[in-house]
Short mmCIF file of C-alpha atoms in Angstrom, two decimals:
data_model
loop_
_atom_site.label_atom_id
_atom_site.label_comp_id
_atom_site.label_asym_id
_atom_site.label_seq_id
_atom_site.Cartn_x
_atom_site.Cartn_y
_atom_site.Cartn_z
CA MET M 14 67.84 37.89 214.50
CA MET M 15 68.54 40.85 212.29
CA GLU M 16 70.35 43.88 213.60
CA ARG M 17 68.25 45.83 216.10
CA LYS M 18 66.90 49.08 214.58
CA TYR M 19 66.04 52.23 216.47
CA LEU M 20 63.55 54.98 215.70
CA TYR M 21 64.78 58.08 217.50
CA LEU M 22 62.86 61.35 217.86
CA ASP M 23 65.12 64.25 218.73
CA TYR M 24 63.13 66.82 220.71
CA LEU M 25 65.96 69.32 220.34
CA THR M 26 65.70 69.24 216.56
CA CYS M 27 61.92 68.90 216.04
CA ILE M 28 60.35 72.04 214.57
CA GLY M 29 56.76 70.93 215.18
CA CYS M 30 55.79 71.02 211.49
CA GLU M 31 53.59 67.90 211.79
CA THR M 32 54.96 66.18 208.70
CA CYS M 33 55.49 62.94 210.67
CA GLU M 34 51.90 62.97 211.88
CA THR M 35 50.68 63.64 208.34
CA VAL M 36 52.52 60.81 206.61
CA CYS M 37 51.77 58.41 209.48
CA ALA M 38 48.06 59.21 209.25
CA PHE M 39 48.24 58.83 205.46
CA ILE M 40 49.45 55.25 205.63
CA HIS M 41 47.22 54.34 208.60
CA ASP M 42 43.74 55.30 207.35
CA GLY M 43 43.82 58.69 209.01
CA SER M 44 44.91 57.61 212.53
CA PRO M 45 48.50 58.62 213.20
CA ASN M 46 50.60 56.69 215.71
CA ILE M 47 52.98 59.60 216.13
CA ARG M 48 51.63 62.89 217.42
CA ILE M 49 53.08 66.32 218.03
CA TYR M 50 52.13 67.78 221.39
CA VAL M 51 52.60 71.48 222.04
CA THR M 52 53.39 72.96 225.44
CA GLU M 53 51.84 76.25 226.55
CA ASN M 54 55.00 78.17 225.62
CA LYS M 55 55.01 76.44 222.21
CA GLN M 56 57.66 73.80 222.50
CA TYR M 57 56.92 70.89 220.21
CA VAL M 58 57.14 67.37 221.55
CA PRO M 59 56.64 64.46 219.15
CA ILE M 60 55.36 61.44 221.09
CA ASN M 61 55.60 57.94 219.72
CA CYS M 62 56.39 54.40 220.89
CA LYS M 63 60.10 54.26 221.76
CA HIS M 64 60.30 50.49 221.20
CA CYS M 65 62.27 50.48 224.48
CA ASP M 66 65.05 47.92 224.89
CA ASP M 67 63.52 46.96 228.24
CA ALA M 68 59.88 47.51 227.37
CA PRO M 69 57.55 47.52 230.39
CA CYS M 70 54.48 46.86 228.20
CA LEU M 71 56.04 43.67 226.90
CA ARG M 72 56.75 42.45 230.43
CA VAL M 73 53.36 43.32 231.92
CA CYS M 74 51.05 41.95 229.19
CA PRO M 75 49.19 39.00 230.80
CA THR M 76 48.44 37.24 227.49
CA HIS M 77 51.87 37.72 225.89
CA ALA M 78 50.21 39.68 223.12
CA ILE M 79 53.19 42.04 222.93
CA TYR M 80 56.37 40.83 221.30
CA ARG M 81 59.51 42.14 219.67
CA ASP M 82 60.01 41.50 215.96
CA GLU M 83 63.28 40.77 214.20
CA ASP M 84 64.11 44.46 213.60
CA GLY M 85 63.47 45.17 217.27
CA ALA M 86 60.04 46.79 216.93
CA VAL M 87 57.61 46.21 219.81
CA ARG M 88 54.50 44.73 218.15
CA ILE M 89 51.01 43.58 219.11
CA HIS M 90 49.40 40.20 218.37
CA GLU M 91 45.95 41.62 217.83
CA ASP M 92 44.20 38.26 218.28
CA LYS M 93 45.87 37.71 221.67
CA CYS M 94 45.09 41.17 223.08
CA ILE M 95 42.24 41.16 225.60
CA GLY M 96 42.10 44.95 225.94
CA CYS M 97 43.04 45.03 229.65
CA LEU M 98 45.13 48.20 229.09
CA ALA M 99 47.89 47.02 231.44
CA CYS M 100 50.40 48.11 228.79
CA LEU M 101 48.99 51.62 228.82
CA GLN M 102 49.27 51.73 232.62
CA VAL M 103 53.01 51.02 232.54
CA CYS M 104 54.02 52.92 229.40
CA PRO M 105 56.04 56.00 230.48
CA TYR M 106 54.72 57.84 227.40
CA GLY M 107 51.09 56.69 227.48
CA VAL M 108 51.48 55.44 223.93
CA PRO M 109 49.25 52.36 223.47
CA PHE M 110 45.61 53.09 222.68
CA TYR M 111 42.67 50.77 222.35
CA SER M 112 41.21 50.72 218.87
CA LEU M 113 37.47 50.02 218.79
CA LYS M 114 37.81 49.15 215.12
CA VAL M 115 40.56 46.56 215.56
CA LYS M 116 39.32 45.55 219.04
CA ALA M 117 42.89 45.49 220.29
CA ILE M 118 45.67 47.77 221.42
CA THR M 119 47.32 49.57 218.52
CA LYS M 120 50.47 51.62 218.35
CA CYS M 121 53.48 52.32 216.14
CA ASP M 122 54.91 49.10 214.69
CA MET M 123 57.85 50.90 213.06
CA CYS M 124 56.01 50.61 209.74
CA ALA M 125 55.99 46.78 209.79
CA GLU M 126 54.27 46.41 206.42
CA ARG M 127 56.66 48.85 204.80
CA ARG M 128 59.68 47.09 206.30
CA GLU M 129 58.52 43.84 204.72
CA GLU M 130 58.68 45.58 201.34
CA GLY M 131 62.11 46.98 202.11
CA LEU M 132 60.87 50.50 202.94
CA GLU M 133 61.82 52.42 206.08
CA PRO M 134 59.40 54.10 208.51
CA ALA M 135 57.68 56.95 206.68
CA CYS M 136 58.06 59.56 209.43
CA ALA M 137 61.86 59.24 209.44
CA LEU M 138 62.04 59.42 205.66
CA MET M 139 59.91 62.56 205.40
CA CYS M 140 60.79 64.70 208.45
CA PRO M 141 62.13 67.95 206.87
CA ALA M 142 64.11 68.83 210.00
CA GLU M 143 65.77 65.40 210.14
CA ALA M 144 64.60 65.10 213.74
CA ILE M 145 63.64 61.43 213.30
CA GLN M 146 66.37 58.89 212.67
CA TYR M 147 65.96 55.21 211.88
CA GLY M 148 68.58 52.49 211.71
CA PRO M 149 71.10 50.48 213.73
CA LEU M 150 72.29 52.12 216.95
CA GLU M 151 75.72 53.27 215.75
CA MET M 152 74.24 54.83 212.64
CA VAL M 153 71.48 56.63 214.54
CA LEU M 154 74.05 57.88 217.02
CA GLU M 155 76.17 59.34 214.21
CA LEU M 156 73.22 60.91 212.42
CA VAL M 157 71.83 62.49 215.60
CA LYS M 158 75.22 64.00 216.44
CA GLU M 159 75.71 65.25 212.89
CA ARG M 160 72.24 66.83 212.84
CA ARG M 161 72.52 68.39 216.31
CA ALA M 162 75.70 70.14 215.22
CA LYS M 163 73.53 72.26 212.92
CA ASN M 164 71.18 73.27 215.76
CA ILE M 165 71.34 76.67 217.40
CA PRO M 166 73.61 76.58 220.51
CA GLU M 167 70.51 76.62 222.77
CA HIS M 168 69.51 73.29 221.22
CA GLN M 169 72.89 71.63 221.49
CA ARG M 170 73.93 69.64 224.54
CA GLU M 171 77.31 68.35 225.60
CA LEU M 172 76.52 64.66 225.80
CA SER M 173 78.85 61.71 225.98
CA ASP M 174 78.27 58.88 223.53
CA GLU M 175 77.09 56.79 226.48
CA GLU M 176 74.44 59.31 227.49
CA LEU M 177 73.16 59.71 223.95
CA LYS M 178 73.15 55.94 223.50
CA LYS M 179 71.11 55.55 226.67
CA SER M 180 68.63 58.10 225.40
CA ILE M 181 68.24 56.30 222.07
CA VAL M 182 67.79 52.77 223.42
CA SER M 183 65.57 53.51 226.39
CA GLY M 184 63.58 56.44 225.23
CA TYR M 185 64.75 58.41 228.27
CA SER M 186 64.89 61.97 227.19
CA VAL M 187 68.30 63.54 227.76
CA LEU M 188 67.75 67.24 227.41
CA MET L 12 72.88 63.38 206.07
CA ARG L 13 70.07 61.75 204.12
CA GLY L 14 67.56 63.59 201.95
CA MET L 15 63.81 63.81 202.47
CA LYS L 16 62.29 60.89 200.61
CA PHE L 17 59.31 62.40 198.82
CA SER L 18 58.73 59.06 197.10
CA PHE L 19 58.37 57.36 200.48
CA LEU L 20 55.55 55.13 199.18
CA CYS L 21 57.64 53.12 196.72
CA ARG L 22 61.13 51.80 196.11
CA SER L 23 61.32 52.47 192.40
CA LYS L 24 59.18 53.81 189.58
CA PRO L 25 56.58 51.29 188.49
CA GLU L 26 55.46 50.71 184.91
CA ARG L 27 54.72 54.02 183.16
CA THR L 28 51.14 55.10 182.71
CA GLY L 29 52.10 57.49 179.92
CA LYS L 30 50.27 60.32 181.70
CA ARG L 31 52.13 63.59 182.15
CA VAL L 32 51.62 65.93 185.10
CA ALA L 33 52.98 69.48 185.45
CA ILE L 34 53.52 70.74 188.98
CA ILE L 35 53.97 74.47 189.51
CA GLY L 36 56.00 75.18 192.62
CA ALA L 37 58.78 72.98 194.02
CA GLY L 38 58.04 73.52 197.72
CA PRO L 39 56.85 70.92 200.23
CA ALA L 40 53.39 70.50 198.64
CA GLY L 41 54.69 70.25 195.07
CA LEU L 42 57.59 67.91 195.81
CA THR L 43 55.45 65.62 197.98
CA ALA L 44 52.78 65.43 195.26
CA ALA L 45 55.54 64.63 192.75
CA GLY L 46 56.77 61.82 195.03
CA TYR L 47 53.30 60.27 195.15
CA LEU L 48 52.65 60.64 191.41
CA VAL L 49 55.94 59.06 190.32
CA CYS L 50 55.16 56.12 192.62
CA LYS L 51 51.96 55.71 190.59
CA GLY L 52 53.88 55.63 187.31
CA HIS L 53 53.12 59.13 186.03
CA ASP L 54 55.72 61.39 184.42
CA VAL L 55 56.20 64.61 186.37
CA ASP L 56 57.70 67.97 185.34
CA ILE L 57 58.11 70.67 188.00
CA TYR L 58 58.20 74.38 187.22
CA ASP L 59 59.55 76.85 189.79
CA LYS L 60 60.66 80.46 189.61
CA MET L 61 63.56 80.02 192.01
CA PRO L 62 66.96 78.74 190.78
CA GLU L 63 66.64 75.45 192.64
CA PRO L 64 63.77 73.27 193.98
CA GLY L 65 62.85 73.45 197.69
CA GLY L 66 60.68 76.55 197.99
CA LEU L 67 60.46 78.27 201.36
CA MET L 68 62.13 75.25 202.99
CA LEU L 69 65.31 75.99 201.04
CA PHE L 70 65.24 79.74 200.46
CA VAL L 71 63.55 81.18 203.55
CA ILE L 72 63.47 78.87 206.56
CA PRO L 73 66.81 79.07 208.43
CA GLU L 74 69.32 76.26 208.12
CA PHE L 75 69.08 75.28 211.80
CA ARG L 76 65.40 74.39 211.37
CA ILE L 77 65.53 72.63 207.98
CA PRO L 78 69.02 71.79 206.69
CA VAL L 79 69.62 72.71 203.03
CA GLU L 80 71.11 69.30 202.28
CA ARG L 81 68.01 67.55 203.58
CA VAL L 82 65.87 69.28 200.96
CA ARG L 83 68.47 69.25 198.17
CA LEU L 84 69.14 65.53 198.38
CA GLY L 85 65.39 64.88 198.44
CA ALA L 86 64.75 66.92 195.30
CA LYS L 87 67.75 65.31 193.60
CA GLU L 88 66.48 61.82 194.33
CA LEU L 89 63.22 62.59 192.51
CA GLU L 90 65.26 63.73 189.52
CA GLU L 91 67.77 60.89 189.45
CA GLU L 92 65.69 57.91 190.53
CA PHE L 93 62.24 58.91 189.30
CA GLU L 94 63.03 60.97 186.21
CA VAL L 95 61.31 64.11 187.44
CA THR L 96 62.33 67.08 185.25
CA TYR L 97 62.82 70.48 186.90
CA TYR L 98 62.31 73.75 185.07
CA PRO L 99 63.92 76.26 187.45
CA ARG L 100 63.84 80.06 187.04
CA THR L 101 60.51 79.64 185.26
CA LYS L 102 57.50 81.60 186.44
CA VAL L 103 54.10 80.29 185.43
CA MET L 104 51.50 83.03 185.11
CA GLU L 105 48.25 83.77 183.33
CA GLY L 106 47.99 87.56 183.32
CA GLU L 107 50.48 89.70 185.21
CA ARG L 108 51.50 90.34 188.80
CA GLU L 109 54.75 91.13 190.58
CA ASP L 110 55.67 88.87 193.47
CA GLU L 111 58.62 88.63 195.80
CA GLY L 112 61.47 86.58 194.40
CA ASP L 113 60.62 87.60 190.83
CA GLU L 114 64.25 88.67 190.34
CA PHE L 115 65.18 84.97 190.08
CA TYR L 116 63.05 83.94 187.11
CA GLU L 117 64.32 84.14 183.55
CA ARG L 118 61.28 83.00 181.57
CA ILE L 119 57.51 83.04 181.84
CA VAL L 120 55.21 80.21 180.81
CA LYS L 121 51.45 80.60 180.60
CA LEU L 122 49.26 78.41 182.78
CA SER L 123 46.98 77.78 179.80
CA GLU L 124 49.97 76.46 177.81
CA LEU L 125 50.73 73.92 180.52
CA LYS L 126 47.07 72.93 180.59
CA GLU L 127 47.32 72.14 176.85
CA LYS L 128 50.62 70.28 177.09
CA TYR L 129 49.91 68.06 180.09
CA ASP L 130 47.22 65.59 181.18
CA ALA L 131 46.92 67.31 184.58
CA VAL L 132 48.37 70.38 186.31
CA LEU L 133 48.95 70.93 190.04
CA ILE L 134 49.41 74.47 191.35
CA ALA L 135 51.49 74.66 194.53
CA THR L 136 52.93 78.15 194.27
CA GLY L 137 52.65 79.04 197.95
CA ILE L 138 52.75 82.47 199.56
CA TRP L 139 55.37 84.69 197.92
CA ASN L 140 53.83 88.03 198.77
CA VAL L 141 53.99 89.96 202.00
CA ARG L 142 51.00 91.68 203.60
CA ARG L 143 51.38 95.47 203.69
CA ILE L 144 50.46 97.32 206.84
CA GLY L 145 49.17 100.55 205.33
CA ILE L 146 50.44 103.24 207.72
CA PRO L 147 52.11 106.55 206.83
CA GLY L 148 55.76 106.12 205.88
CA ASP L 149 55.58 102.38 205.23
CA ASP L 150 57.29 102.79 201.84
CA LEU L 151 60.47 104.48 203.07
CA GLU L 152 63.90 103.20 202.18
CA GLY L 153 65.17 100.84 204.89
CA ILE L 154 61.83 99.07 205.22
CA LEU L 155 62.56 95.49 204.31
CA SER L 156 60.20 92.69 203.37
CA PRO L 157 60.73 89.76 205.74
CA LEU L 158 60.56 87.34 202.83
CA GLU L 159 63.10 89.26 200.73
CA LEU L 160 65.44 89.70 203.66
CA LEU L 161 65.37 85.97 204.45
CA PHE L 162 65.86 84.82 200.85
CA TRP L 163 68.61 87.38 200.26
CA ILE L 164 70.46 86.11 203.33
CA LYS L 165 69.95 82.43 202.52
CA GLY L 166 70.22 82.95 198.75
CA HIS L 167 73.61 84.59 199.32
CA GLU L 168 74.75 81.64 201.42
CA LEU L 169 73.57 79.30 198.64
CA GLY L 170 75.48 81.33 196.07
CA TYR L 171 72.55 82.89 194.18
CA VAL L 172 72.55 86.42 195.60
CA PRO L 173 75.55 88.80 195.38
CA LYS L 174 76.87 90.13 198.69
CA GLU L 175 75.93 93.74 197.81
CA LYS L 176 72.28 92.75 197.79
CA VAL L 177 72.28 91.65 201.45
CA PRO L 178 72.06 94.68 203.78
CA ASP L 179 75.03 94.99 206.10
CA LEU L 180 73.29 94.57 209.44
CA GLU L 181 76.38 94.57 211.68
CA GLY L 182 75.68 96.98 214.55
CA LYS L 183 72.48 98.27 212.89
CA ARG L 184 69.21 98.73 214.79
CA VAL L 185 66.58 96.48 213.19
CA GLY L 186 62.95 96.72 214.28
CA ILE L 187 60.60 93.82 213.57
CA ILE L 188 56.82 94.19 213.76
CA GLY L 189 55.07 90.88 214.47
CA ALA L 190 55.57 87.73 216.54
CA GLY L 191 54.85 84.88 214.15
CA LEU L 192 57.30 82.29 212.86
CA THR L 193 58.51 84.62 210.10
CA ALA L 194 59.15 87.45 212.57
CA VAL L 195 61.10 85.10 214.81
CA ASP L 196 63.14 83.72 211.88
CA VAL L 197 63.99 87.26 210.77
CA ALA L 198 65.05 88.04 214.35
CA PHE L 199 67.29 84.94 214.53
CA GLU L 200 69.00 85.78 211.22
CA CYS L 201 69.48 89.50 211.98
CA ASN L 202 70.82 88.65 215.43
CA ARG L 203 73.24 86.15 213.87
CA LEU L 204 74.44 88.84 211.45
CA GLY L 205 75.25 91.20 214.30
CA ALA L 206 72.22 93.53 214.33
CA GLU L 207 70.64 95.05 217.42
CA VAL L 208 67.16 93.57 217.08
CA GLU L 209 63.97 94.89 218.65
CA MET L 210 60.63 93.13 218.25
CA PHE L 211 57.28 94.89 218.57
CA TYR L 212 54.02 93.02 219.15
CA ARG L 213 50.51 94.32 219.72
CA ARG L 214 49.50 91.56 222.14
CA THR L 215 51.63 89.85 224.83
CA ILE L 216 54.15 87.02 224.68
CA ARG L 217 51.34 84.68 225.78
CA GLU L 218 49.44 85.28 222.54
CA ALA L 219 52.49 85.38 220.25
CA PRO L 220 52.01 82.83 217.45
CA ALA L 221 55.70 81.86 217.55
CA GLY L 222 55.39 81.05 221.26
CA ALA L 223 57.16 82.23 224.39
CA TYR L 224 59.81 79.52 224.12
CA GLU L 225 61.31 80.83 220.85
CA ILE L 226 60.94 84.45 221.88
CA ASN L 227 62.70 83.85 225.18
CA ILE L 228 65.65 82.24 223.38
CA LEU L 229 65.90 85.45 221.35
CA ARG L 230 65.64 87.62 224.48
CA ASN L 231 68.45 85.63 226.10
CA ARG L 232 70.52 86.49 223.04
CA GLY L 233 69.92 90.17 223.55
CA VAL L 234 66.92 90.76 221.30
CA LYS L 235 64.65 93.36 222.89
CA TRP L 236 61.00 92.43 223.18
CA PHE L 237 58.30 95.12 223.32
CA GLU L 238 54.76 93.92 223.81
CA LEU L 239 51.42 95.72 223.82
CA VAL L 240 52.55 98.21 221.19
CA THR L 241 51.24 98.87 217.69
CA PRO L 242 52.86 100.93 214.91
CA LYS L 243 51.23 104.28 214.09
CA ARG L 244 53.63 105.71 211.51
CA VAL L 245 57.16 105.44 210.26
CA ILE L 246 59.27 108.55 210.56
CA GLY L 247 61.77 109.20 207.80
CA GLU L 248 64.69 111.50 207.09
CA ASN L 249 65.75 112.16 203.49
CA GLY L 250 63.47 109.34 202.38
CA ARG L 251 65.01 106.83 204.77
CA VAL L 252 63.65 105.22 207.93
CA LYS L 253 64.74 107.07 211.07
CA ALA L 254 62.30 105.90 213.71
CA ILE L 255 58.99 104.23 214.29
CA GLU L 256 56.17 105.83 216.23
CA LEU L 257 54.25 103.34 218.32
CA LEU L 258 51.09 103.42 220.35
CA ARG L 259 50.66 101.39 223.52
CA THR L 260 47.77 98.95 223.52
CA ARG L 261 45.66 97.15 226.09
CA LEU L 262 43.87 93.85 225.57
CA GLY L 263 40.11 93.90 225.19
CA GLU L 264 37.55 91.15 224.54
CA PRO L 265 38.56 88.05 222.55
CA ASP L 266 38.20 88.35 218.75
CA GLU L 267 37.17 85.66 216.25
CA THR L 268 40.55 83.90 216.68
CA GLY L 269 39.91 83.58 220.43
CA ARG L 270 42.79 85.89 221.29
CA ARG L 271 42.14 89.13 223.15
CA ARG L 272 41.91 92.07 220.81
CA PRO L 273 44.57 94.77 221.16
CA ILE L 274 43.08 98.25 221.63
CA PRO L 275 45.38 101.25 221.02
CA ILE L 276 45.54 103.72 223.90
CA PRO L 277 45.09 107.29 222.58
CA GLY L 278 47.87 109.71 223.49
CA SER L 279 50.36 106.96 224.35
CA GLU L 280 52.62 107.62 221.35
CA PHE L 281 56.38 107.15 221.67
CA GLN L 282 59.23 106.74 219.22
CA VAL L 283 62.05 104.24 218.78
CA GLU L 284 65.00 105.06 216.52
CA LEU L 285 65.87 102.45 213.91
CA ASP L 286 68.06 101.83 210.85
CA TYR L 287 65.89 99.11 209.33
CA LEU L 288 62.29 98.08 209.82
CA VAL L 289 60.63 94.77 208.93
CA PHE L 290 56.85 94.28 208.87
CA ALA L 291 56.43 90.55 209.42
CA ILE L 292 52.66 90.61 209.75
CA GLY L 293 51.71 87.85 207.35
CA MET L 294 52.17 86.48 203.88
CA ALA L 295 49.74 86.24 201.01
CA PRO L 296 49.09 83.52 198.40
CA THR L 297 50.61 83.95 194.92
CA PRO L 298 48.51 81.92 192.47
CA PRO L 299 49.70 81.80 188.84
CA VAL L 300 46.67 83.87 187.84
CA ASN L 301 45.51 87.40 188.57
CA GLY L 302 41.76 87.59 188.90
CA SER L 303 40.83 85.49 185.88
CA TYR L 304 41.21 82.00 184.34
CA ILE L 305 40.78 80.13 187.66
CA ALA L 306 38.74 81.18 190.68
CA THR L 307 40.44 82.75 193.70
CA ASP L 308 38.87 84.21 196.83
CA ARG L 309 39.19 87.71 198.29
CA ARG L 310 42.46 86.80 199.99
CA ALA L 311 43.95 85.49 196.69
CA ARG L 312 43.63 81.87 197.76
CA ILE L 313 42.76 79.39 195.01
CA VAL L 314 39.29 77.92 195.44
CA VAL L 315 39.24 74.11 195.20
CA ASP L 316 36.59 71.41 195.61
CA SER L 317 36.89 68.24 197.71
CA ARG L 318 39.02 66.73 194.93
CA HIS L 319 41.51 69.62 195.23
CA MET L 320 40.40 70.62 191.73
CA THR L 321 40.18 74.29 190.79
CA SER L 322 37.41 75.86 188.74
CA VAL L 323 39.16 74.52 185.62
CA GLU L 324 38.81 70.78 184.98
CA GLY L 325 42.23 69.13 185.13
CA ILE L 326 43.95 71.88 187.12
CA PHE L 327 44.42 71.06 190.79
CA ALA L 328 45.87 73.16 193.62
CA ALA L 329 47.43 72.38 197.02
CA GLY L 330 49.40 73.88 199.88
CA ASP L 331 49.62 77.46 201.11
CA VAL L 332 48.26 78.89 197.84
CA VAL L 333 44.96 77.22 198.82
CA ASN L 334 45.10 77.47 202.62
CA GLY L 335 47.11 80.62 203.27
CA PRO L 336 50.20 80.44 205.49
CA THR L 337 50.41 77.15 207.42
CA LYS L 338 53.08 74.72 208.54
CA VAL L 339 55.32 72.60 206.31
CA GLY L 340 53.46 69.47 207.44
CA ARG L 341 50.12 70.95 206.42
CA ALA L 342 51.47 71.72 202.94
CA ILE L 343 52.84 68.18 202.68
CA LYS L 344 49.46 66.80 203.72
CA ASP L 345 47.68 68.86 201.10
CA GLY L 346 50.17 67.89 198.38
CA LEU L 347 49.76 64.23 199.25
CA TYR L 348 45.95 64.19 199.17
CA ALA L 349 45.83 66.35 196.03
CA ALA L 350 48.14 63.85 194.34
CA VAL L 351 45.80 61.01 195.34
CA SER L 352 42.98 62.91 193.60
CA ILE L 353 45.06 63.61 190.50
CA ASP L 354 46.01 59.94 190.17
CA ARG L 355 42.39 58.82 190.53
CA TRP L 356 41.20 61.50 188.11
CA LEU L 357 43.81 60.46 185.53
CA ARG L 358 42.58 56.87 185.86
CA GLY L 359 39.01 58.03 185.30
CA GLU L 360 37.89 57.08 188.82
CA LEU L 361 37.01 60.58 189.97
#
């Protein structure tokens, strides 16, 4: 097994510019897996699969159609998926969606095809705000801390390494 | 910190096609288009009037939103790994027009010259003009353009603007008209530089384009927020701003944008004393033409077809100069899809 990679979206740093959504849609025939949601008071919340360390979708899938690949991405075996939507029921972020075209659940696969060619997930590479970080845990942790230091004080939080780590591996939002 | 990877679609430059593309404007649309085109093997040259590539991302948007290094490293990667050539401080123009930021360019190149020299041209010159409000006194000294103010402040921090050029805002009363992202960014920067900032908006915080969240952060920092007011005239003394006269408004029926229309209340005039005044009420496209050569619409936006091609075969356009002010992501999207068209057109498929 290769070193586990993480794809971390920092809500405190996101500026809601929609670059992630744009490049994700570009490489996925117009259907982005990452989306920016906007609250009524205009806070921007990028929502994407967190590839949780303890992924409830992976545990609940009755046909074992959900698996973790060697980089740690939570992936779908499209031919095993029966479309029961159990994964959607248990996902804390409501991420998986049923694609009528593929006839299976689809979601972010951390740019699986690109990773095979040695390229990193497009959203992380292109985010102008550097709100999306990709890599091994220690590296992501460093990059998130380094980037947050540039935030306005209102968007900085006193977090211990443990708390930030927990946020990165589980997807729990520590705000 | 790692740079934006505009060439996110490839690892290295493939075999050369021998085709040469000129991109005018090194902002998000131009740089993203360059990233796509180099991944398709084309040679790309980028012309920009500012001293360094990055556009509004580098020179206007505050550091806490988009870090300078993030943009710089991205532009540098295109140069070092993909042989993109930058021509900074170069304004491309067919005809004449003064825009904001013109003080940075040192040479002018004609659009028609680029058309002759290259196989294709992409215009991504953005929105480097500010909308004027047109009320009495709006040309007094002390009235600052939001764009100029932001690129003076950031340009100074980047080492391109002398200190004397940046107004000393410490303890000064700065009024800002508007509640969009530019207005909010001006408020953040003026507040950071020690000014007493007051914002004036003709609707309420609920309709403010920048959103209540950002505005409330500013209010918690001491920025004063006045809503349901609209400027009537600027009052000067010895040619300099002294105060602004405002009218109260009430909200009427929704307009074409779906937001309730502000209606001024007659007789409700009042004045607020100020040292500086910023009208952040919108920005306007700055195409490299002025009324001829390629088609533009009434609001100076370049007219393009579904291929992102302008009225001149072989000249394409993308980003805010086509769409008017939008978000960075929208400019990146436009740059990307325009580049797809350019590549297909160069291959004779379009």
